[in-house]
Coordinates of C-alpha atoms in Angstrom, one line a residue:
X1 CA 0.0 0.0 0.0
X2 CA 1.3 3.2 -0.7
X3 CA 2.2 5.6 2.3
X4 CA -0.3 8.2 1.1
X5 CA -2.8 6.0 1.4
X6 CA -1.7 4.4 4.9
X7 CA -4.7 5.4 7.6
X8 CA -4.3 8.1 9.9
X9 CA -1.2 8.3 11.7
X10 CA -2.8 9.1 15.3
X11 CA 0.3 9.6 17.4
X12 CA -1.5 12.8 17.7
X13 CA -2.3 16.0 16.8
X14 CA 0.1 18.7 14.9
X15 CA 0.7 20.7 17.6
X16 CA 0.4 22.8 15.8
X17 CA 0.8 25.8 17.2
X18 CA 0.0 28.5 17.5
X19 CA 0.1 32.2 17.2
X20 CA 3.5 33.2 15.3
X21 CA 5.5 34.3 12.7
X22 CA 9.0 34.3 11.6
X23 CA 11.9 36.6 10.1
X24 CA 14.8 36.2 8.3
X25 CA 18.0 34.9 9.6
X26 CA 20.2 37.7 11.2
X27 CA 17.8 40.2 10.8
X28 CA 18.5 41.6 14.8
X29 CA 21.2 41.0 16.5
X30 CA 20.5 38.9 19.8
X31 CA 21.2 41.1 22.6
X32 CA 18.7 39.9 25.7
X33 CA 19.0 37.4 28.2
X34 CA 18.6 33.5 28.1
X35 CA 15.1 31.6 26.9
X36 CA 12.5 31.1 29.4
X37 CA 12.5 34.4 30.8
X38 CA 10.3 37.4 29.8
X39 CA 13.9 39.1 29.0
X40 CA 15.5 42.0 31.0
X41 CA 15.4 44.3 27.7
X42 CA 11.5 43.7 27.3
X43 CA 9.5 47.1 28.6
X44 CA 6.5 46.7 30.7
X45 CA 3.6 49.8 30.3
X46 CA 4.1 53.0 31.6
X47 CA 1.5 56.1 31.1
X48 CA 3.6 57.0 27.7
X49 CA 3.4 57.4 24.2
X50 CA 5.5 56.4 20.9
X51 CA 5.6 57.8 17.9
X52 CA 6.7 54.5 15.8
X53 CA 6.6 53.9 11.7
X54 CA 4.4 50.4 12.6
X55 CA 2.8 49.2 16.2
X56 CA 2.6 45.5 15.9
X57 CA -0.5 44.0 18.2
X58 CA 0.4 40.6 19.7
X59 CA 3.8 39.0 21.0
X60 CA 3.5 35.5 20.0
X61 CA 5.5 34.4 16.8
X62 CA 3.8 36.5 14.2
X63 CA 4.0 39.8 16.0
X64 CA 7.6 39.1 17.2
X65 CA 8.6 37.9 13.3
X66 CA 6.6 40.8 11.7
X67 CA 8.8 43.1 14.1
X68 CA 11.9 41.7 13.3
X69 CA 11.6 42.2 9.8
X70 CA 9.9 45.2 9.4
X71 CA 13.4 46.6 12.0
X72 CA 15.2 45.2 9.5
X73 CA 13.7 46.6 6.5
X74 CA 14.3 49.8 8.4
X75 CA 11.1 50.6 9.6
X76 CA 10.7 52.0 14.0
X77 CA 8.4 49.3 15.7
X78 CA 6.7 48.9 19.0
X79 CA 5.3 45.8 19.7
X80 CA 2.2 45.8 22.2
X81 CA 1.3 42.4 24.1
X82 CA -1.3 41.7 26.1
X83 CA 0.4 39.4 28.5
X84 CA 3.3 39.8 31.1
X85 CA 5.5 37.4 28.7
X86 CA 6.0 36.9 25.2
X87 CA 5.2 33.6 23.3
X88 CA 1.0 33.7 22.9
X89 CA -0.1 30.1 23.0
X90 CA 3.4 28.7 23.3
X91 CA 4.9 28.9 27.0
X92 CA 7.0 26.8 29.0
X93 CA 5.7 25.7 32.7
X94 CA 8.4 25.6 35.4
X95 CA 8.6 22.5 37.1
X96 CA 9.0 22.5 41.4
X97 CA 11.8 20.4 40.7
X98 CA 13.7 22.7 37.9
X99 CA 12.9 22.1 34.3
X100 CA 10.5 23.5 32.0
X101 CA 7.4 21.8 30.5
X102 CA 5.8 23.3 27.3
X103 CA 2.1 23.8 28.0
X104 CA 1.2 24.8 24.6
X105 CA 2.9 24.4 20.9
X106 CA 5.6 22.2 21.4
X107 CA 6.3 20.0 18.2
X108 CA 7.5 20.9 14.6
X109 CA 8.2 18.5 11.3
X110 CA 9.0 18.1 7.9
X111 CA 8.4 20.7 5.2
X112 CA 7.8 23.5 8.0
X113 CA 10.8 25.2 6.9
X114 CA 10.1 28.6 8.6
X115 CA 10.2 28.2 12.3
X116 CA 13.0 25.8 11.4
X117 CA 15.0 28.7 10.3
X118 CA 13.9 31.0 12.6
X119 CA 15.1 28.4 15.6
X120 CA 18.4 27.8 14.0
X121 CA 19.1 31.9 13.3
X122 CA 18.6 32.2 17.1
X123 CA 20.3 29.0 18.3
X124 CA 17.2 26.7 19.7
X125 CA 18.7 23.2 18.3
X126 CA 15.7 20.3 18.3
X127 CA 15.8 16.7 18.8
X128 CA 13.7 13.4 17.8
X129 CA 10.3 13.2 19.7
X130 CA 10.7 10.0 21.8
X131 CA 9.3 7.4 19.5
X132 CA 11.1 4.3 20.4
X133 CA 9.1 1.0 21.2
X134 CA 5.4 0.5 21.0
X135 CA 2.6 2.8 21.2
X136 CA -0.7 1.9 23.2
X137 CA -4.4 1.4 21.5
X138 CA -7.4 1.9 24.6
X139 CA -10.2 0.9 22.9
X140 CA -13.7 -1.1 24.3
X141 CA -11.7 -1.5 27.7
X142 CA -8.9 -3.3 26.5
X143 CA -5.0 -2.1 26.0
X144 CA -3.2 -3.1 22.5
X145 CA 0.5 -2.6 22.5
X146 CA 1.3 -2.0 19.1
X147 CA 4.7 -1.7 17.0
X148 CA 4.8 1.9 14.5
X149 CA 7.8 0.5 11.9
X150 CA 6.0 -2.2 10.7
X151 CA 3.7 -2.8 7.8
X152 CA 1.2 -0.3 8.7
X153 CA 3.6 1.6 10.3
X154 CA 1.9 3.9 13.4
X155 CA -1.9 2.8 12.4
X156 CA -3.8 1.7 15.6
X157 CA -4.8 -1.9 15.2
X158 CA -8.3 -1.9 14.5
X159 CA -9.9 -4.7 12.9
X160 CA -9.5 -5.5 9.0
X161 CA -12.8 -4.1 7.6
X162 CA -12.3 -0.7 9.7
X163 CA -8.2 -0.2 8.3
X164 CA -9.5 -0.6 4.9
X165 CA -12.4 1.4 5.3
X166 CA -10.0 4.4 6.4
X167 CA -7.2 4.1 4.1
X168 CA -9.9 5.0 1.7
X169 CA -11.1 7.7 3.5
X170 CA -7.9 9.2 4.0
X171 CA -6.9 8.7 0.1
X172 CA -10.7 10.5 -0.7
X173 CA -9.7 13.7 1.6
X174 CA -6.1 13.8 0.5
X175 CA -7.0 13.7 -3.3
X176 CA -10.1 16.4 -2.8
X177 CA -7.5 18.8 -0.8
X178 CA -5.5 18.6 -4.0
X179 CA -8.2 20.8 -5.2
X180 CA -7.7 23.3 -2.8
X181 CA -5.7 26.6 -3.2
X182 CA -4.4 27.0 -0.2
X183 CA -4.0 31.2 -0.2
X184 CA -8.1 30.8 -1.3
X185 CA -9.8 27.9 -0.6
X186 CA -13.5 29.3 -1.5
X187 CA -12.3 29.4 -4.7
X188 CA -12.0 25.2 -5.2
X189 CA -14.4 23.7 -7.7
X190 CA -16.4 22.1 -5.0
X191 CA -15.9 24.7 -2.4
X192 CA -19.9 25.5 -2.2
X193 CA -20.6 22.2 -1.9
X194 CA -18.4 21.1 0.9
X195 CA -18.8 24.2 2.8
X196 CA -22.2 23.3 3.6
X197 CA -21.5 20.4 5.2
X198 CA -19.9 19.3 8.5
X199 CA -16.6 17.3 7.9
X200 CA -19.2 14.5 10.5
X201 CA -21.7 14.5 7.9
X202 CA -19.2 13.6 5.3
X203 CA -17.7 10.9 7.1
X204 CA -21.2 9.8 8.2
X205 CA -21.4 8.4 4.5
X206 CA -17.5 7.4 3.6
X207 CA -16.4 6.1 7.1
X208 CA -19.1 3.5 6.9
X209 CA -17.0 1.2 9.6
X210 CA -17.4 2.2 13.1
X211 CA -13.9 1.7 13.5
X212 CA -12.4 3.3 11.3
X213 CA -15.2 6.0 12.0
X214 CA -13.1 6.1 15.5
X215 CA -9.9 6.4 13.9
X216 CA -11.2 9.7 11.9
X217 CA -12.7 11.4 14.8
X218 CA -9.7 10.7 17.4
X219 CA -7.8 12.3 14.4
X220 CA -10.1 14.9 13.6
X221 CA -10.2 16.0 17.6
X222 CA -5.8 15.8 17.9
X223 CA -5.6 18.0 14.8
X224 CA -8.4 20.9 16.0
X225 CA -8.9 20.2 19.5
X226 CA -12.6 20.4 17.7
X227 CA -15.4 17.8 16.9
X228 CA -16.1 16.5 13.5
X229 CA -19.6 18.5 13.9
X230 CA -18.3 21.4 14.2
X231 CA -16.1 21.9 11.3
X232 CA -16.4 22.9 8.1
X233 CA -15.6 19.9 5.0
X234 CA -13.9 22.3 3.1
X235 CA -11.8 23.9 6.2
X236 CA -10.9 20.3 7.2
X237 CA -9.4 19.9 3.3
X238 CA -7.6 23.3 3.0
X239 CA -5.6 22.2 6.3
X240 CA -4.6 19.1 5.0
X241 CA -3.7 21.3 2.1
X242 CA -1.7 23.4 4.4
X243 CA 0.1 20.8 5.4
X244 CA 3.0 21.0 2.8
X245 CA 5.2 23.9 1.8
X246 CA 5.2 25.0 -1.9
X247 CA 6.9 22.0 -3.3
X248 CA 5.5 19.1 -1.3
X249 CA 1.6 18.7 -1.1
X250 CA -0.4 18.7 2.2
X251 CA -1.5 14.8 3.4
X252 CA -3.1 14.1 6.4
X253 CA -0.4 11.3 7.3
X254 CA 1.8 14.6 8.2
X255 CA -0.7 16.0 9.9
X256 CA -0.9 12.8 12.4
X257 CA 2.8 11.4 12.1
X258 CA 4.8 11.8 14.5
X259 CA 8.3 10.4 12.7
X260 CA 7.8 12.3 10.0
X261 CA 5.0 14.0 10.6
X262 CA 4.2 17.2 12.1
X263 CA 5.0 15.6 16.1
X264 CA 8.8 14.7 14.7
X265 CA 10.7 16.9 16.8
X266 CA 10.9 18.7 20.0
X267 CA 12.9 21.9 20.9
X268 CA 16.1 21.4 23.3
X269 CA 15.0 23.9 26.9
X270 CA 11.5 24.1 25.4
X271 CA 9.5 26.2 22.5
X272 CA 9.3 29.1 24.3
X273 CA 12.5 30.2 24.0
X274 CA 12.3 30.9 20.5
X275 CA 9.7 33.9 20.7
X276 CA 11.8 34.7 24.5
X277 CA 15.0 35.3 22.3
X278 CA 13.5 37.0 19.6
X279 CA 11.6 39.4 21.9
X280 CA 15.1 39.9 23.7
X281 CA 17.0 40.9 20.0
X282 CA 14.0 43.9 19.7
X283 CA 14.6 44.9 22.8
X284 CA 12.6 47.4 24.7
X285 CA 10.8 47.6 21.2
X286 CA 8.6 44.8 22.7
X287 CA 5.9 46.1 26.1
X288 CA 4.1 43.5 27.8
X289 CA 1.3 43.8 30.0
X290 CA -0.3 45.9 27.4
X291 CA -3.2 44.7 26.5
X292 CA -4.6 46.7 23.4
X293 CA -8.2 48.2 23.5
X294 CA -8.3 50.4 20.3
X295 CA -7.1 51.5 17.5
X296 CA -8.3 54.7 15.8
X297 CA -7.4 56.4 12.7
X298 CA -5.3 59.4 13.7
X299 CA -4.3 61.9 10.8
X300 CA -2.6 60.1 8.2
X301 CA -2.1 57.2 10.8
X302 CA -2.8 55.1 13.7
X303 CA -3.7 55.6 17.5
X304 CA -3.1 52.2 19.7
X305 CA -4.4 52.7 22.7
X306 CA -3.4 50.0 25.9
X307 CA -3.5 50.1 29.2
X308 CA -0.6 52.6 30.1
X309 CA 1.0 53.4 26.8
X310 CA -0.4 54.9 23.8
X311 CA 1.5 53.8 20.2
X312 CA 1.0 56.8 17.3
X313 CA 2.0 54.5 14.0
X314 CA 1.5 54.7 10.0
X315 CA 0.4 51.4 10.2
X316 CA -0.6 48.4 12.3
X317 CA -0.3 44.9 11.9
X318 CA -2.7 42.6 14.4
X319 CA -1.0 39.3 14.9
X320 CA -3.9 38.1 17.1
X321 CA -6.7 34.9 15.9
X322 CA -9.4 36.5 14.7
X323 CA -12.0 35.7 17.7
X324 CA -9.4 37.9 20.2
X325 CA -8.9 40.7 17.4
X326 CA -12.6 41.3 17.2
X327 CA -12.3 42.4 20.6
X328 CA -9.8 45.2 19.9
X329 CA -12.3 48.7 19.1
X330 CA -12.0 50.2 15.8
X331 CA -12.4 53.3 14.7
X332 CA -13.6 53.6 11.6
X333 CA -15.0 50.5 12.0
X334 CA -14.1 47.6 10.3
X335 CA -15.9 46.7 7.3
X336 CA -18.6 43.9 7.4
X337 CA -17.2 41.6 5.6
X338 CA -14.1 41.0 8.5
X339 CA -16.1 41.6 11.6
X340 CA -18.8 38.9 10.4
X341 CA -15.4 36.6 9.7
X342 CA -14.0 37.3 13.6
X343 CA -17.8 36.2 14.8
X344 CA -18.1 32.8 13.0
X345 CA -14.0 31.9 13.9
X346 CA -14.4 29.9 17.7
X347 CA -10.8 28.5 19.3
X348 CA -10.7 25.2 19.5
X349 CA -11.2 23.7 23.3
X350 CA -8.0 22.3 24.5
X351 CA -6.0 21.6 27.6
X352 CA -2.2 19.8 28.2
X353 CA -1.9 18.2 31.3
X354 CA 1.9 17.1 32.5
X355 CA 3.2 14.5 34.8
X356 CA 6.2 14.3 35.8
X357 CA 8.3 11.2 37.6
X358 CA 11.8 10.5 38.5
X359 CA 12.6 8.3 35.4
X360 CA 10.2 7.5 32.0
X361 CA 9.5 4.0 33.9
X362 CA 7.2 3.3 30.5
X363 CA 9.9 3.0 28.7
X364 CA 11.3 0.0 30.5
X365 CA 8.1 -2.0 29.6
X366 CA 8.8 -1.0 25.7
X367 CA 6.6 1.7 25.2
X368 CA 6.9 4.9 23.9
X369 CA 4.8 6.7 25.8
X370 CA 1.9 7.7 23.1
X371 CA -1.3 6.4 23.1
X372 CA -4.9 6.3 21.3
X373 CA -7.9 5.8 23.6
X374 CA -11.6 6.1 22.7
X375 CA -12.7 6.9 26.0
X376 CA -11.5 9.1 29.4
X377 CA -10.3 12.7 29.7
X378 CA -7.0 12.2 27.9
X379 CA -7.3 10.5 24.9
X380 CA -3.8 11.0 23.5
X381 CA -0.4 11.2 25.7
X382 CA 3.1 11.7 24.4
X383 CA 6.6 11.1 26.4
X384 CA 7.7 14.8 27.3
X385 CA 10.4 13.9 29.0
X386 CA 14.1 16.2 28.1
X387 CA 16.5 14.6 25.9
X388 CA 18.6 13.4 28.6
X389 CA 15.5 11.6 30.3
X390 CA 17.3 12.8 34.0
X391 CA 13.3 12.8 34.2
X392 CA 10.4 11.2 33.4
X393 CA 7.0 13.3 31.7
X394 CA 3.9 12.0 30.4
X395 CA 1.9 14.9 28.4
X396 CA -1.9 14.4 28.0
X397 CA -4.1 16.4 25.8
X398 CA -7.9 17.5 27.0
X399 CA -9.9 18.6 24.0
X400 CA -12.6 19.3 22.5
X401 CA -16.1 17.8 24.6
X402 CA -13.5 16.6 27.7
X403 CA -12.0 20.0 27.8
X404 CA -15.5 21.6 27.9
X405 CA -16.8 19.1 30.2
X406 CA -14.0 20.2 32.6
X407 CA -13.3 24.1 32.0
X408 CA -14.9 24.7 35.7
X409 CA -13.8 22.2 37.4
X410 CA -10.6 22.4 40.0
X411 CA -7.3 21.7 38.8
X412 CA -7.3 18.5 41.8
X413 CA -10.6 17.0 40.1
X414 CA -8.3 17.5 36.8
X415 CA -5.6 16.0 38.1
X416 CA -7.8 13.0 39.8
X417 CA -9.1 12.6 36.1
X418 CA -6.1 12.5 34.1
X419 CA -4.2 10.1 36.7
X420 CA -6.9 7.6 36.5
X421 CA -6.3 7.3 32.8
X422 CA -2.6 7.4 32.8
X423 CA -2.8 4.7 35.0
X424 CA -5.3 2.5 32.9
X425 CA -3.1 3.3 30.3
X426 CA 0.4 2.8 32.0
X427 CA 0.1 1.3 35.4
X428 CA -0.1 2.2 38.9
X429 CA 2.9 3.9 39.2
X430 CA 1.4 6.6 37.0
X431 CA -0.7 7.3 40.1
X432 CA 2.1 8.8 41.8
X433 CA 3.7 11.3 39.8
X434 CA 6.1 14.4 42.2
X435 CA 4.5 16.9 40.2
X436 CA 1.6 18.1 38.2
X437 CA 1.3 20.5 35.5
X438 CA -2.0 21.6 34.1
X439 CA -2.3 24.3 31.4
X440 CA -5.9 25.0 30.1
X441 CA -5.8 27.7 27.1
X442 CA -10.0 27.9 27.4
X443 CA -9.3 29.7 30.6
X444 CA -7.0 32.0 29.4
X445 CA -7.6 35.4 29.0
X446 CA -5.7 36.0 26.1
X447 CA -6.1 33.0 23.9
X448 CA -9.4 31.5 25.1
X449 CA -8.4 28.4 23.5
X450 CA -6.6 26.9 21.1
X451 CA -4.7 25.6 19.5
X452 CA -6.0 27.7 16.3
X453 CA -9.6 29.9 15.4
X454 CA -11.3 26.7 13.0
X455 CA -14.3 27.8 10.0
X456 CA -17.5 26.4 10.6
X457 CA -19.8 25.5 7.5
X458 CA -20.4 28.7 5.4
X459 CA -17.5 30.8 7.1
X460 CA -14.7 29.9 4.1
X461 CA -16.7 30.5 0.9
X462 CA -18.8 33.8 2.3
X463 CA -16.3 35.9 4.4
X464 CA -12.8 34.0 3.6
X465 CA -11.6 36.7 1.7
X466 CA -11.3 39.1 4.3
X467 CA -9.4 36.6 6.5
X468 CA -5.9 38.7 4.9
X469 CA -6.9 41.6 3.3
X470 CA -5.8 44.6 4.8
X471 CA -8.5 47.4 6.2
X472 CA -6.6 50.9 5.0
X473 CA -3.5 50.6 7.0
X474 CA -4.6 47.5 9.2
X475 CA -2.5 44.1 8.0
X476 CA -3.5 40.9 9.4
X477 CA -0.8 37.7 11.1
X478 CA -1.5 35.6 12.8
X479 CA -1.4 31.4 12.1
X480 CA -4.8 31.6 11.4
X481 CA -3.7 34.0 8.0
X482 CA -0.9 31.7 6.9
X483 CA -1.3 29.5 3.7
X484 CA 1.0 26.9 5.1
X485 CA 0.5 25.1 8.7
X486 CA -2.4 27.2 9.4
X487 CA -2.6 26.2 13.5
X488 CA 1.2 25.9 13.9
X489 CA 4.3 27.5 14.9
X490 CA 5.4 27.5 11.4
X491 CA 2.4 29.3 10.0
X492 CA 2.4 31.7 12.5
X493 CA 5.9 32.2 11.4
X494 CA 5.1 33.0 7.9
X495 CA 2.3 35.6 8.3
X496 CA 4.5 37.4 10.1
X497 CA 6.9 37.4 7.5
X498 CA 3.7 37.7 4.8
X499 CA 2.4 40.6 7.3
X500 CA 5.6 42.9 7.3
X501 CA 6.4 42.5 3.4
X502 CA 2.9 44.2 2.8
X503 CA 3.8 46.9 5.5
X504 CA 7.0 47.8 3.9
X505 CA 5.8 47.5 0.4
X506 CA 3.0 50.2 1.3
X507 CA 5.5 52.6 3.4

C-alpha cells in the first residue's frame, strides 16, 4: 500500500501551534537574556506614548517575526502584548523540581521550513520526539501494544474491515484537498458544496465502519482540539492542504505522524525560548502587560491605545486569531465583511496536562509513551520527557467535549481525572507522579483556546476573503492568515513574515 494511502497516523495531533511568525535569519542581533525568561530588555507599560513607523499587536511568533523584519527593513516598531511574557499560546511551565514543560505548541516537522530557520538563526537546536518502542491502543476496555515501523507503520490496530475502510477515507480527503488553493480555498471547484456540510456529515457516508469512523474522529479531535460536527468539510481539506510547503503537497499522514509527521521533533529547553530570544533581540521595542483596546485612525495614521501606553504608528499589523482581534475597538469600524469573519472563527477547546516522575519507567516495559484511547479525559499522551531523560514526563491532551466538560472544574478533580487514565493506560505507578502541571488555554484570558480559530460550514466560501486583506493601514498575522501550517508554529511564522512585506511594500 502506498504511504499516502496508509490510515491516519494518530500519534497525535500537529501541535500545531499556535500564534507566530518568523523573520529572516540575522535580521537583529540577539542582545537579551537567556530563553525562558520574559527578557531584562522587554518594557513593561508606563503612562507613555510612541511615535513609531508600525505598532505591531500581539507577541506570540507572528508579532515578534513581523517586528523583526519590518526593524530590518528599516522601519521603527513597538510591539504591544497583552500578557506579562512573550510567546501567545506557546509557553514553558516551570517544574518545582527545575525544568520546563511546554504547556502549549511544542512539536514541529518536515516541510515547515520557517520556524526551522527561525530556531536555528537564534540558536534553539531540536531533537527526535521520543518514539522508540510501541505505542498503546485503549479501545472497548482493552489495551493493545502496538509496534509503529512495521507494515502499517503507526496505524492503531483496528480490525480489518475498519483499516480498509480508512485508508480510503484518507486517500478520498487527500485527493479532494489537492483541489484546494491553499491562499483561497472558497475558490476550489467544490468549495460551495463542501462548505455546507460538516466534515461528521461527510464521514457519516465514507467512514461507513465504526472503527475506522473512531480512527477519523480521534484524528479529527488531535488535529483541531474540535469535533467533526463542528467543522467545516472544506476547512478540514484546505488544512490538509496546508500541510506542505510550496513544493511538497499537504496529506493528512503529516498532519498525524509523529516520525515524519508534524510531532517529529521537540525543541532542546523548550519552545518558548524561540519567541523569549526574539523578543530579547528587539529589545525594549517589545511592552508587555499591554493589552490593546483600540485602535483609531489618527491623521494620516494610527492611535493604539493599551492600558498605560499609547502607540502613534503609520500602520498596524494585528497578529492576534481572529476571535481575540474582534475584541480590539475600531475606529472607523471595520468593514462587514471582517467583523462577520471574527464572529463565525471559535478557538478550538484544548488543555495539556503534564506528569512528571523521576525516570520514564514506561519506557522499560517498551513503550513509547503515546497512546490512542476512545474513552477518558486524555485521549492521546506523548513522552515529554528532556533529551537526557534525567526525568520522566507524560503529556496528555484535554480537547474538545472533555476540555469543555472540565473548563470549571478544579485543577485537583483535573488531576484526579487525568491520573486515572494514565494509569489505565500505564500502570499504577502513573498514580504517583512528584508533580503536576495543568495548562488550560479555554481559561486564558488572552487566547481562550486553542490551538488555532477553526471555520464552521459557510464561514470559508462567504467571508474567507477578508481573512488577509488589509482594512486601509490595518495588516493581518497571525497562524490563522498563513497558507502553510495554518494552526502551527510555522504558519504563525510566515504571516509574520507575509504581514511585514505588505507593510514595507506600502511605506
Amino acid at each position: 500500500m502506498a504511504r499516502e494511502r496508509q490510515l491516519p497516523r494518530l500519534s497525535r495531533l500537529s501541535r500545531r501551534s499556535l500564534l507566530g511568525g518568523a523573520a529572516a535569519a540575522g535580521a537583529v542581533t540577539l542582545t537579551g537574556t537567556a530563553a525562558g525568561t520574559a527578557s531584562a530588555a522587554v518594557g513593561t507599560a508606563s503612562a507613555v506614548g510612541r511615535d513609531v513607523d508600525v505598532c505591531v499587536v500581539g507577541g506570540g511568533l507572528a508579532g515578534l517575526t513581523a517586528a523583526r523584519d519590518l526593524v530590518a527593513g528599516g522601519s521603527t516598531v513597538a510591539v504591544l502584548e497583552a500578557r506579562d511574557r512573550v510567546g501567545g499560546r506557546i509557553v514553558g511551565l516551570p517544574l518545582p523540581g527545575g525544568g520546563v514543560t511546554e504547556g502549549g505548541a511544542e512539536f514541529i516537522g518536515p516541510t515547515q521550513d520557517r520556524i526551522r530557520a527561525l530556531a536555528d538563526s537564534l540558536g534553539v537546536a531540536t531533537f527526535p520526539t521520543y518514539n522508540t518502542g510501541k505505542n498503546l491502543l485503549y479501545k472497548d476496555g482493552t489495551k493493545t501494544p502496538y509496534a509503529t515501523d512495521g507494515l502499517l507503520g503507526a496505524v492503531p490496530p483496528v480490525d480489518a474491515a475498519g483499516l480498509a475502510n480508512a485508508a480510503i477515507v484518507q486517500a478520498a480527503l487527500d485527493d479532494m484537498a489537492r483541489k484546494v488553493p491553499v491562499d483561497a480555498p472558497w475558490t476550489a471547484p467544490k468549495a460551495a458544496e463542501w462548505d455546507r456540510q460538516t466534515f461528521e456529515s461527510w464521514l457519516n457516508v465514507n467512514a461507513v465502519v465504526p472503527s475506522a469512523k473512531f480512527l477519523l474522529d480521534v484524528a479529527t479531535t488531535s488535529i483541531f482540539s474540535a469535533q467533526p460536527r463542528e467543522l467545516s468539510l472544506l476547512y478540514v481539506l484546505y488544512y490538509i492542504a496546508a500541510a506542505g510547503n510550496e513544493s511538497t503537497a499537504g496529506t493528512l499522514e503529516r498532519l498525524t505522524d509523529t516520525a515524519k509527521g508534524a510531532q517529529e521533533s521537540r525543541f532542546v529547553g523548550g519552545s518558548q525560548q524561540v519567541p523569549v530570544k526574539l523578543a530579547a533581540a528587539l529589545g525594549d521595542r517589545v511592552v508587555l502587560s499591554a493589552p490593546v483596546r483600540s485602535i483609531a485612525r489618527s491623521g494620516a495614521g494610527y492611535a493604539v491605545t493599551a492600558d498605560g501606553i499609547t502607540v502613534t504608528a503609520k500602520r498596524v499589523v494585528v497578529a492576534l486569531p481572529p476571535p481575540l482581534a474582534a475584541r480590539i475597538a475600531y475606529d472607523p469600524l471595520l468593514p462587514a465583511a471582517r467583523d462577520q469573519l471574527t464572529q463565525r472563527m471559535p478557538m478550538g477547546s484544548i488543555g495539556k496536562a503534564i506528569a512528571v516522575y523521576d525516570t520514564p519507567f514506561w519506557r522499560a516495559s517498551g513503550l513509547n509513551g503515546q497512546v490512542v484511547s476512545d474513552s477518558g479525559v486524555v485521549r492521546s499522551t506523548f513522552d515529554n520527557s528532556p533529551p537526557d531523560a534525567s526525568y520522566g514526563a507524560l503529556m496528555g491532551f484535554i480537547e474538545a467535549d472533555e476540555m469543555r466538560a472540565y473548563d470549571a472544574a478544579s485543577v485537583d478533580e483535573v488531576k484526579a481525572a487525568v491520573l486515572k487514565d494514565y494509569a489505565v493506560y500505564f500502570g499504577d505507578k502513573a498514580k504517583s507522579p512528584t508533580a503536576f502541571v495543568l495548562q488550560r488555554w479555554d481559561n486564558e484570558g488572552f487566547s481562550r483556546g486553542g490551538p488555532v480559530a477553526y471555520a464552521p460550514p459557510g464561514v470559508l466560501t462567504e467571508y474567507g476573503a477578508a481573512l488577509r486583506k488589509p482594512v486601509g493601514g490595518i495588516h493581518w498575522a497571525g497562524t490563522e492568515t498563513s497558507t502553510y501550517w495554518t494552526g502551527f508554529m510555522d504558519g504563525a511564522v510566515r504571516s509574520g513574515e507575509r504581514a511585514a512585506k505588505e507593510v514595507l511594500a506600502a511605506l
